[in-house]
Coordinates of C-alpha atoms and ligand atoms in Angstrom, one line a residue:
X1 CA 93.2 104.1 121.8
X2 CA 91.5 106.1 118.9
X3 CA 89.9 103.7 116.5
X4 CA 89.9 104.0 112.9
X5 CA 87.9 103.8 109.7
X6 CA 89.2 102.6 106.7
X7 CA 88.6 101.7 103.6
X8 CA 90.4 99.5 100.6
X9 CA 89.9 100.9 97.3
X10 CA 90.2 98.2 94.4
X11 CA 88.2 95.7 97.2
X12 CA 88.7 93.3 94.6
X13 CA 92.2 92.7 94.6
X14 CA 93.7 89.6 95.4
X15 CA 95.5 91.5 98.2
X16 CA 92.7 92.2 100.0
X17 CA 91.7 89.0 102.2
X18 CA 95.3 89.1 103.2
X19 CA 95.6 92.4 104.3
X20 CA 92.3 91.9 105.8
X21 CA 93.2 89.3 107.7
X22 CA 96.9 91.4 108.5
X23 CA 94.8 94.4 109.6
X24 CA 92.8 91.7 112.1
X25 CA 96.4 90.6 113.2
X26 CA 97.2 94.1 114.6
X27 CA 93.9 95.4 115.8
X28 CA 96.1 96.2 119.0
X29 CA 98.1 98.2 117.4
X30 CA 95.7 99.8 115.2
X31 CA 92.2 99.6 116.0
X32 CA 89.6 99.7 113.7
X33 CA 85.9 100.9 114.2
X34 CA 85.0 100.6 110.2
X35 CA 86.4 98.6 107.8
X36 CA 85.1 98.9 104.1
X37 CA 85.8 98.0 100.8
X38 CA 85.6 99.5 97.4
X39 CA 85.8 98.9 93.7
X40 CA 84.5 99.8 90.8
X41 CA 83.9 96.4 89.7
X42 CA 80.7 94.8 92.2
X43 CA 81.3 91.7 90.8
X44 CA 84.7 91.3 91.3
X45 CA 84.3 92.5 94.7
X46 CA 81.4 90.9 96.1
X47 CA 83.2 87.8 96.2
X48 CA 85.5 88.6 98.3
X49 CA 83.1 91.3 100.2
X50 CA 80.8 88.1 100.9
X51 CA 83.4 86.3 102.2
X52 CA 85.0 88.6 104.1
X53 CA 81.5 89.7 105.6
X54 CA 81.3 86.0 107.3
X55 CA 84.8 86.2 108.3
X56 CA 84.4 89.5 110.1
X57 CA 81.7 88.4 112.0
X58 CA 83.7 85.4 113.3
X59 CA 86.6 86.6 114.1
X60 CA 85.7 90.4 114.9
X61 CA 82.3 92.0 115.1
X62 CA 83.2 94.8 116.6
X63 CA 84.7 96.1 113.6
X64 CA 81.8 97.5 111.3
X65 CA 82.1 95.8 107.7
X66 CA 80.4 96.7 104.1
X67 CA 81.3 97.0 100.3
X68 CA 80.3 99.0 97.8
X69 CA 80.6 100.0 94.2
X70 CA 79.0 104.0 95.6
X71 CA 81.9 106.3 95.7
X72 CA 80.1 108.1 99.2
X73 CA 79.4 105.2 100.6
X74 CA 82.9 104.2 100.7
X75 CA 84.4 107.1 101.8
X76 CA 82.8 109.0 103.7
X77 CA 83.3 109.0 107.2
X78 CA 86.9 107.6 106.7
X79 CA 90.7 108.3 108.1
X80 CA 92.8 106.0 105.6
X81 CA 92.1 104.9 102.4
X82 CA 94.5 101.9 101.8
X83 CA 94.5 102.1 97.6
X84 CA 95.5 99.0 95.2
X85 CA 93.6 99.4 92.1
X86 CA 94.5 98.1 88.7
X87 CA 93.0 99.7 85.9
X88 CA 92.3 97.6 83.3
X89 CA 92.2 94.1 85.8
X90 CA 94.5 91.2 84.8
X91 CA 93.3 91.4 81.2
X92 CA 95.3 94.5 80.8
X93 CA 98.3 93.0 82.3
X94 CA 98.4 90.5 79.9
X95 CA 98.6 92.9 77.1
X96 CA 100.9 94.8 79.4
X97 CA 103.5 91.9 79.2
X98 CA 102.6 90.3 76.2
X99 CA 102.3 93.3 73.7
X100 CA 106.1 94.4 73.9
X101 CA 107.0 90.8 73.5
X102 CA 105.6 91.3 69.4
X103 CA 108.2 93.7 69.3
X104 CA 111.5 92.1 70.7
X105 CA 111.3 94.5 74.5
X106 CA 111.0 93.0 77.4
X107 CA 107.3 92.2 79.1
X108 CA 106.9 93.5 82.5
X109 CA 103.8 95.4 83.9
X110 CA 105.8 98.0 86.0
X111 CA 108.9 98.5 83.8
X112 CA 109.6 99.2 80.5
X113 CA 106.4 99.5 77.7
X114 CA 104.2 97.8 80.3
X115 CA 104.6 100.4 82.9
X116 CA 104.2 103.2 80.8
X117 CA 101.1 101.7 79.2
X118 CA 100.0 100.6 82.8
X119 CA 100.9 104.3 83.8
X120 CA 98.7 105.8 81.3
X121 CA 95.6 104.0 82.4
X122 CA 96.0 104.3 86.0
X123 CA 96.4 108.2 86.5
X124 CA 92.8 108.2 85.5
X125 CA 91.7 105.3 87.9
X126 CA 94.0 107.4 91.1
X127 CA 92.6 111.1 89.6
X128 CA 89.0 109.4 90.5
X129 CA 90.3 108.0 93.8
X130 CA 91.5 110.7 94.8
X131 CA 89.0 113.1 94.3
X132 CA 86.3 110.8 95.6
X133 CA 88.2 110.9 99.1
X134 CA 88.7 114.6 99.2
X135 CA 85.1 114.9 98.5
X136 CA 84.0 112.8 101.2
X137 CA 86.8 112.4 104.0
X138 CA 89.2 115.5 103.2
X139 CA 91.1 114.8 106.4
X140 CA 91.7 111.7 105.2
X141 CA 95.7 109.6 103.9
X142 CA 95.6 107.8 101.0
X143 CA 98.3 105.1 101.4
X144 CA 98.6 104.0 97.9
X145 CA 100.1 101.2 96.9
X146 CA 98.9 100.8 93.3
X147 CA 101.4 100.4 90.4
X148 CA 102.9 101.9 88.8
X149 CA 103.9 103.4 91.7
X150 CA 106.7 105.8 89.8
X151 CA 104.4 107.0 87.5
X152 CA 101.3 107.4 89.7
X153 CA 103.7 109.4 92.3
X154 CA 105.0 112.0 89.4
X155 CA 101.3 112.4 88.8
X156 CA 100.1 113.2 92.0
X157 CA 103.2 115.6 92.3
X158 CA 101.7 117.8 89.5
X159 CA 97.8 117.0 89.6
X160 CA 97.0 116.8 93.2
X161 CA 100.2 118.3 94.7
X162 CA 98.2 119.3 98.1
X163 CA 96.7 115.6 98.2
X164 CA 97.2 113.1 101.3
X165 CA 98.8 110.4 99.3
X166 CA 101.5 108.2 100.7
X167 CA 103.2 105.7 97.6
X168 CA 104.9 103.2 99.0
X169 CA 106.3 100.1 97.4
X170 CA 107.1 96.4 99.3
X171 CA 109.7 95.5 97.0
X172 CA 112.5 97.4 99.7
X173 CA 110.3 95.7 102.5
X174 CA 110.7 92.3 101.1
X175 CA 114.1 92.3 100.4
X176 CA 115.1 93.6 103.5
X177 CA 113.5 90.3 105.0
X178 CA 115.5 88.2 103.0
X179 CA 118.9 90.3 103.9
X180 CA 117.9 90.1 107.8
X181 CA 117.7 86.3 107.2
X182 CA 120.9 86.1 105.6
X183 CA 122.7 87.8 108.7
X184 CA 120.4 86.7 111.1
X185 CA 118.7 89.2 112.6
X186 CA 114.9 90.8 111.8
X187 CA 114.3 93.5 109.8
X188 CA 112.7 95.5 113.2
X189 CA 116.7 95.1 113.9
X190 CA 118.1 97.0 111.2
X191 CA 118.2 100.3 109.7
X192 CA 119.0 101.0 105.8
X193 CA 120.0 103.4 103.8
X194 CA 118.7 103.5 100.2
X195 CA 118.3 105.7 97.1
X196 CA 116.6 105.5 94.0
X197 CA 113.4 105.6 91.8
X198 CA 110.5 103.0 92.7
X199 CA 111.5 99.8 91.4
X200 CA 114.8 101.4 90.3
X201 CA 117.2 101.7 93.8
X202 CA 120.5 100.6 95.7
X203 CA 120.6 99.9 99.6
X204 CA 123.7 101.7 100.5
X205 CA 123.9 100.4 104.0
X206 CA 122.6 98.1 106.2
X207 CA 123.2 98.8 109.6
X208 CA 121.9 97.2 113.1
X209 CA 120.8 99.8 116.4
X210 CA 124.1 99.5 117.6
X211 CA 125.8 101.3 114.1
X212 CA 127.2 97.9 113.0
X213 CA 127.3 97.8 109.3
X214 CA 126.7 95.2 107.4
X215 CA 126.6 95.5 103.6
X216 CA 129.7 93.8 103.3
X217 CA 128.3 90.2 104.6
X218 CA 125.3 90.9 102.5
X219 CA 127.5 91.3 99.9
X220 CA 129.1 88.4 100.1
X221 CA 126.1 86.0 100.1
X222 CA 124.5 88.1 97.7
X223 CA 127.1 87.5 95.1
X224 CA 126.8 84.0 95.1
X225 CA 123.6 83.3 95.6
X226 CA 121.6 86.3 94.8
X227 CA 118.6 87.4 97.6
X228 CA 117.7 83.4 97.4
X229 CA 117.4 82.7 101.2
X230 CA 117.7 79.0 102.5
X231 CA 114.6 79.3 104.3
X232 CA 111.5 80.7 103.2
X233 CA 110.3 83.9 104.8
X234 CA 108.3 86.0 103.0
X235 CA 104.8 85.4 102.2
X236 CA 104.9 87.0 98.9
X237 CA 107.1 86.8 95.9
X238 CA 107.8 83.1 96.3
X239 CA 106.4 81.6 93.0
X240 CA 109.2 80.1 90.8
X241 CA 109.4 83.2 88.6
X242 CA 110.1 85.0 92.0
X243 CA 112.8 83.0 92.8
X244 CA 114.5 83.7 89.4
X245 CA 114.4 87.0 90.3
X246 CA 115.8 86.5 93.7
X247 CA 118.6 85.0 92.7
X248 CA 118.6 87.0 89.2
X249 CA 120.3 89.7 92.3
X250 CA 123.7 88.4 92.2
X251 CA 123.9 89.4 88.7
X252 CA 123.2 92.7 89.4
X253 CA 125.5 93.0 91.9
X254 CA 128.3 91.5 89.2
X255 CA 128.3 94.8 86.8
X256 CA 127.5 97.2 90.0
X257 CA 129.4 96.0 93.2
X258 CA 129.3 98.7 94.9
X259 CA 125.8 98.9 96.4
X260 CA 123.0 96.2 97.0
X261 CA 120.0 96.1 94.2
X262 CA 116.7 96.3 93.7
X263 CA 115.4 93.3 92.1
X264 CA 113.5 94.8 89.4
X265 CA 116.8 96.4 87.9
X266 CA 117.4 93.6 85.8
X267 CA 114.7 94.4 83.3
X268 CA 117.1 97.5 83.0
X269 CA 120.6 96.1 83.1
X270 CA 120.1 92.4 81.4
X271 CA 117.0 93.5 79.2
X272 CA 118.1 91.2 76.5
X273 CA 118.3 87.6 79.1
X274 CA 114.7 88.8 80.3
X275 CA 113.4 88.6 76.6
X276 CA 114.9 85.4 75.8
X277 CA 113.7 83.1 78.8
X278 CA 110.6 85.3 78.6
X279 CA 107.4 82.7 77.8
X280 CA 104.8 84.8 75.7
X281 CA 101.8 82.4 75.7
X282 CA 101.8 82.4 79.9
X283 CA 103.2 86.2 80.9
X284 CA 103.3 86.3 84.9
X285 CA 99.7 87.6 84.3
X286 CA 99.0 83.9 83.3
X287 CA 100.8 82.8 86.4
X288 CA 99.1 85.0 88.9
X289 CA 95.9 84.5 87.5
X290 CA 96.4 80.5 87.6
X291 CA 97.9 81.4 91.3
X292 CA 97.2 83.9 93.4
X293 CA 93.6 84.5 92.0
X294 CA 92.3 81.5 91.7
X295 CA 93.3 80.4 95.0
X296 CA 92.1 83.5 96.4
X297 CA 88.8 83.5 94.8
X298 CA 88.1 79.9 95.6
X299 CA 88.6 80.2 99.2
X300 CA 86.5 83.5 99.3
X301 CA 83.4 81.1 97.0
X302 CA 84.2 78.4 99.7
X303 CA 83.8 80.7 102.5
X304 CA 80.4 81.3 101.0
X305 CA 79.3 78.1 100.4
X306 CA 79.6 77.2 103.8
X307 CA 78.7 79.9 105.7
X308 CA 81.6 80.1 107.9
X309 CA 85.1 81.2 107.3
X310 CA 86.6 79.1 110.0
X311 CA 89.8 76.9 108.5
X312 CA 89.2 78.9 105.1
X313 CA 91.9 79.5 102.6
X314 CA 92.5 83.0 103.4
X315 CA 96.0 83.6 104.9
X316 CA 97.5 86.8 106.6
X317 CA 99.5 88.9 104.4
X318 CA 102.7 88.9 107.2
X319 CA 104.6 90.7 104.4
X320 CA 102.2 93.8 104.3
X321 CA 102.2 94.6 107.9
X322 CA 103.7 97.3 107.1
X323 CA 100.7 99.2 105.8
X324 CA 99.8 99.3 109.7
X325 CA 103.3 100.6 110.4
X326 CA 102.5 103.7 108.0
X327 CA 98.8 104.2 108.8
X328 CA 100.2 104.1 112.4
X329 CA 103.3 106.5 112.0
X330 CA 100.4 109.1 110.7
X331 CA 98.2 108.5 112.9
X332 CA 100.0 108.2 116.0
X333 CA 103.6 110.3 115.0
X334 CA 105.6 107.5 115.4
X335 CA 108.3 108.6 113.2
X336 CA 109.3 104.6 112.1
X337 CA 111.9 104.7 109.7
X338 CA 110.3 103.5 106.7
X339 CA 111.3 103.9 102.5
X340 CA 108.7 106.2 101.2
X341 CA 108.5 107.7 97.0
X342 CA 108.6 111.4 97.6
X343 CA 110.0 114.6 96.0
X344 CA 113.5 114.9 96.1
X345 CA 114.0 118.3 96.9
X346 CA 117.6 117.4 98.2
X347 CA 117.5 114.3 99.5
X348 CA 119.9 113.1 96.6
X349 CA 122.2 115.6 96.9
X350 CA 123.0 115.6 92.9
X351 CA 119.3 114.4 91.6
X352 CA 117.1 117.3 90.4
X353 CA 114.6 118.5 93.2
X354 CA 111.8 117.6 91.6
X355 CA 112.1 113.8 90.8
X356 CA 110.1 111.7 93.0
X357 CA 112.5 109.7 94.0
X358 CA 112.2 106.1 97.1
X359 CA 114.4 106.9 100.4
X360 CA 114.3 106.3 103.6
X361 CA 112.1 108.6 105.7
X362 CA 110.5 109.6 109.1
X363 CA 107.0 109.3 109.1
X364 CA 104.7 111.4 111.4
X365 CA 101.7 113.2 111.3
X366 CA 102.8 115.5 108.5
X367 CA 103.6 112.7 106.6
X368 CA 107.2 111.5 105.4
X369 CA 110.3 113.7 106.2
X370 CA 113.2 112.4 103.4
X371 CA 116.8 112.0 105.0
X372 CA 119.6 113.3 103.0
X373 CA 121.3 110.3 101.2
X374 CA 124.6 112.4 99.6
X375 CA 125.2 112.5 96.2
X376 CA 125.6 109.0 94.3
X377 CA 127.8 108.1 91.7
X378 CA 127.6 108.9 88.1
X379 CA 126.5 105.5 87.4
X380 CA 123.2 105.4 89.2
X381 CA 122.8 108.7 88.9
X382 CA 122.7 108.2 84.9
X383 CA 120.2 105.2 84.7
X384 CA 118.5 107.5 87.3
X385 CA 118.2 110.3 85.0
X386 CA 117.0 108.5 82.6
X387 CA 114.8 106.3 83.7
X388 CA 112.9 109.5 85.5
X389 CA 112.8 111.3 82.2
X390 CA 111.2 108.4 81.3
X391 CA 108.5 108.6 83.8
X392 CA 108.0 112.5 83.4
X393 CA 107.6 112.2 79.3
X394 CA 104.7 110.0 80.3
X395 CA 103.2 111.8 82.8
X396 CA 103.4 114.6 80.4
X397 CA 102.2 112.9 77.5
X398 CA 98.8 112.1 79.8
X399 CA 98.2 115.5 80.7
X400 CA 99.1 117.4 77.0
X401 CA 97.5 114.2 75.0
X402 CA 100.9 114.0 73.1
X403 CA 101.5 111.1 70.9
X404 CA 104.9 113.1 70.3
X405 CA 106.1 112.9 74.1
X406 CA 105.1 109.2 74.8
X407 CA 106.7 108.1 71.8
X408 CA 109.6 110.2 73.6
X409 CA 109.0 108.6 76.5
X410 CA 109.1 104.9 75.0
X411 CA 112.4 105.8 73.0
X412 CA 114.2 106.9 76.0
X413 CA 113.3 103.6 78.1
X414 CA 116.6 101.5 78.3
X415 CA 114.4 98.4 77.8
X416 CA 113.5 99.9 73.9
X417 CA 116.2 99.5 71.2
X418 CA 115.0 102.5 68.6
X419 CA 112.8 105.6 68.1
X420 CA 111.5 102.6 65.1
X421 CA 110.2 100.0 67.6
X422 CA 109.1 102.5 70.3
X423 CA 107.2 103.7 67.6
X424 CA 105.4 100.2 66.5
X425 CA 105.3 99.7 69.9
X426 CA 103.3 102.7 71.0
X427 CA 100.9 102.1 67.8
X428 CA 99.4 98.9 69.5
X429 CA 99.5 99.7 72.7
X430 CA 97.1 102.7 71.6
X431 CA 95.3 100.0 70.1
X432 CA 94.7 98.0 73.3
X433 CA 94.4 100.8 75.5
X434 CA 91.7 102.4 73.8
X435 CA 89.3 102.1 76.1
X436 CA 91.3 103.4 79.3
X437 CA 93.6 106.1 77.7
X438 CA 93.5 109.3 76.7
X439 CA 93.5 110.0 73.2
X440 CA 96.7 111.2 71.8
X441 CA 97.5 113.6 69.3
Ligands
NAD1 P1 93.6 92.9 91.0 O1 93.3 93.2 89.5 O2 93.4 91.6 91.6 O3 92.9 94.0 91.8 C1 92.7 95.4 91.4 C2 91.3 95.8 91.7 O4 91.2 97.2 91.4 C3 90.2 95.1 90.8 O5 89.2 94.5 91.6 C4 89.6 96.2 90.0 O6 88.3 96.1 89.7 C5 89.9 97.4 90.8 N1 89.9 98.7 90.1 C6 90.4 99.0 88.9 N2 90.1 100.3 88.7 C7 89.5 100.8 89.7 C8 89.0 102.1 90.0 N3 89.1 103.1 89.1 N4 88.3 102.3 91.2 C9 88.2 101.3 92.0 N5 88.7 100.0 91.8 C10 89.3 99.8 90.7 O7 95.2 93.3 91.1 P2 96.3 92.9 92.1 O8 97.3 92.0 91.4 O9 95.7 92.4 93.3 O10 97.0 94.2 92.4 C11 96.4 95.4 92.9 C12 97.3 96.6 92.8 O11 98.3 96.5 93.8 C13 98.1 96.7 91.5 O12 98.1 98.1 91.2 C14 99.4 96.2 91.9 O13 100.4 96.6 91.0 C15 99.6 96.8 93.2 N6 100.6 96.2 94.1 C16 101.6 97.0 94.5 C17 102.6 96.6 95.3 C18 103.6 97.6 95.6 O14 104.7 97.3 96.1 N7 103.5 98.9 95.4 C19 102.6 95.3 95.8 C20 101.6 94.5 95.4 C21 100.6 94.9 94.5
G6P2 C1 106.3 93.4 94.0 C2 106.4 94.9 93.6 C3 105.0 95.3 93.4 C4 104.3 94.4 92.3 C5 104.4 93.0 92.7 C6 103.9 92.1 91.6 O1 105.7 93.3 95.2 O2 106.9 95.7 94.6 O3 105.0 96.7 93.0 O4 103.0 94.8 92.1 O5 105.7 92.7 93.1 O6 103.7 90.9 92.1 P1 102.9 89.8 91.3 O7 102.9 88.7 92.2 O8 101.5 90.4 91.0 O9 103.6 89.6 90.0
MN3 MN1 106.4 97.8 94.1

């Protein structure tokens, strides 16, 4: 089998020893000749790269490692580039969540005032991405992962509309494993059917191989219990805030039973109970970087300390195996099934073409092929409209500089009461951004 060079852009991230370790996992499936990571950050990164360096050596030294902070280094000579960067690190987070808390809107780094800020900053961060791979491997995917994922898509559509980059969101992938455990069967067993924006979607169906549908069942359990399984099976999204979330689900299913939600549709459709339990001294930026990080970046200093990585911290990411799946349906034409954020261009029957919308599509060597989901109902298709205009207003904004349009943008989010408080609002997250935005006129 071919073998493959890859590297991980944003090395740093707290996601990278455990999709590390995932990639090690499936080397059968997807074997890898270079593995390397980079970031803009060296500090950041060396941690983990040092860490990781022992580990690799262990457990597979066949597989060429390095990390760098030099934009050939890490990527030339390369076929995927598997991209989570976060412009602006946790420290922005924080003011992503915490800044539209001042002003009475919900504080959320993908949806809302959040995203949009987060959006602003990292169009620049994928622009330089991007380019850097084109430059150095232009035969090479991107499979990008970064948030927020809506935004970042919409401005890759109109900057780099010829670029390799896959968006792809785990959200879908996640849920799905918590429906399969609710009926019993694994997610390899089922087949959906799904439209929507990213973080913004309904799963229409939910079928097995055999055809057998069922939504219904899902339904049922969903509406009393939300996605809340008995038994724990994901390895992400677990922390309590998660499982308010989870089970947040059946709520969302009350005022829409028609279809099965996306979890993050509650910041749209109970903005107002999302504000009042929110906690503005410890955001989930607080939370993550007590968590995840921490734990993260002690096992990596651990690992360092003693030399050896074996019984270390690190854990496999399970959960993101299916970054493998893509890189393999490219590389290999597999054509798995898999929910990708593309341009419309009729898979929503009734959804303007150029939206970049989250379905269900086969991936091959070409990339993702959408299949056609029908029109939706006036209900989704509203919040859809809106929220997209949303996401284009910002886009726009980054590209014309317009103060006017992402003031637009911020008034037109369902999560922002008035043209007033977008206002205010956009006036400190200027503030706060200055360093990573463009400046706005
Ligand atoms: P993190 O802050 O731990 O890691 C991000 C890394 O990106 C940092 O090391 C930072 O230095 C680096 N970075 C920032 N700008 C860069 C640039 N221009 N070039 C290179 N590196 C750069 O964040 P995290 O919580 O681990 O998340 C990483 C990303 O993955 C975020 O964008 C997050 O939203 C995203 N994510 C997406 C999904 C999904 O479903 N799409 C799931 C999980 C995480
Ligand atoms: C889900 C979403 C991602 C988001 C992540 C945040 O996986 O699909 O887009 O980045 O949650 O998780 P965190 O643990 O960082 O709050
Ligand atoms: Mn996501």
């Amino acid at each position: 089998m071919k073998k493959f060079s890859v590297v991980i852009a944003g090395g740093g991230s707290t996601f990278t020893p455990g999709i590390v370790m995932m990639m090690l996992d499936h080397l059968d499936r997807f074997p890898l000749r270079k593995l390397k990571l980079y970031d803009n950050d060296g500090d950041r990164q060396s941690v983990l790269g040092e860490a990781l360096e022992i580990l690799l050596k262990e457990q597979a030294p066949e597989v060429e490692f390095s990390y760098t902070t030099d934009p050939k280094e890490g990527f030339e000579d390369i076929d995927f580039c598997m991209a989570h960067i976060r412009v602006g690190k946790y420290e922005m987070r924080e003011q992503d969540e915490k800044v539209p808390l001042k002003h009475g809107v919900i504080g959320q780094e993908t949806c809302g005032p959040g995203g949009i800020a987060y959006g602003m900053r990292s169009i620049t961060g994928m622009l330089e991405i991007i380019d850097y791979m084109e430059q150095y491997s232009p035969d090479a995917w991107m499979l990008n992962y970064s948030n927020p994922a809506s935004i970042v898509a919409e401005a890759c559509r109109i900057l780099r509309p010829d670029s390799k980059v896959l968006n792809i969101c785990d959200m879908p992938v996640g849920t799905l494993r918590r429906m399969s455990q609710i009926i019993e069967k694994t997610p390899a067993e089922l087949e959906v059917r799904y439209f929507g924006l990213n973080h913004f979607g309904w799963w229409t169906s939910v079928k097995d191989r055999e055809g057998n549908e069922y939504i219904d069942q899902i339904r049922a359990y969903v509406a009393e219990n939300g996605y809340l399984t008995q038994v724990e099976v994901d390895t992400q999204h677990t922390d309590p805030s998660w499982q308010e979330t989870h089970k947040k689900a059946k709520d969302l299913l009350a005022v829409n039973p028609r279809y099965l939600p996306n979890t993050y549709l509650k910041y749209y459709l109970y903005p107002d109970y999302e504000f009042e339990k929110a906690t503005p001294d410890f955001t989930r930026a607080n939370e993550v970087m007590a968590g995840r990080e921490k734990k993260v970046f002690s096992a990596a200093r651990a690992i360092i300390e003693k030399g050896t990585a074996v019984d270390s911290g690190f854990e496999i990411d399970a959960h993101a195996s299916f970054i493998v799946d893509l890189a393999r349906a490219i590389a290999f034409n597999t054509h798995e099934r898999m929910l990708m954020i593309v341009e419309n261009n009729g898979a929503i029957a009734n959804f303007p073409d150029d939206a970049m919308v989250e379905v269900p599509c086969l991936v091959g060597t070409d990339g993702p092929e959408p299949l056609a989901q029908g029109k939706i109902p006036e209900f989704e298709q509203a919040l859809m409209y809106q929220q997209l205009t949303v996401e284009k207003l910002v886009v726009q904004a980054y590209i014309e500089k317009s103060y006017q349009k992402l003031w637009q943008a911020l008034t037109l989010s369902k999560t922002v009461p008035s043209a007033k408080v977008a206002k205010d609002l956009l006036d400190d997250l200027i503030e706060v951004n200055k360093d990573y935005w463009p400046e706005l006129s």
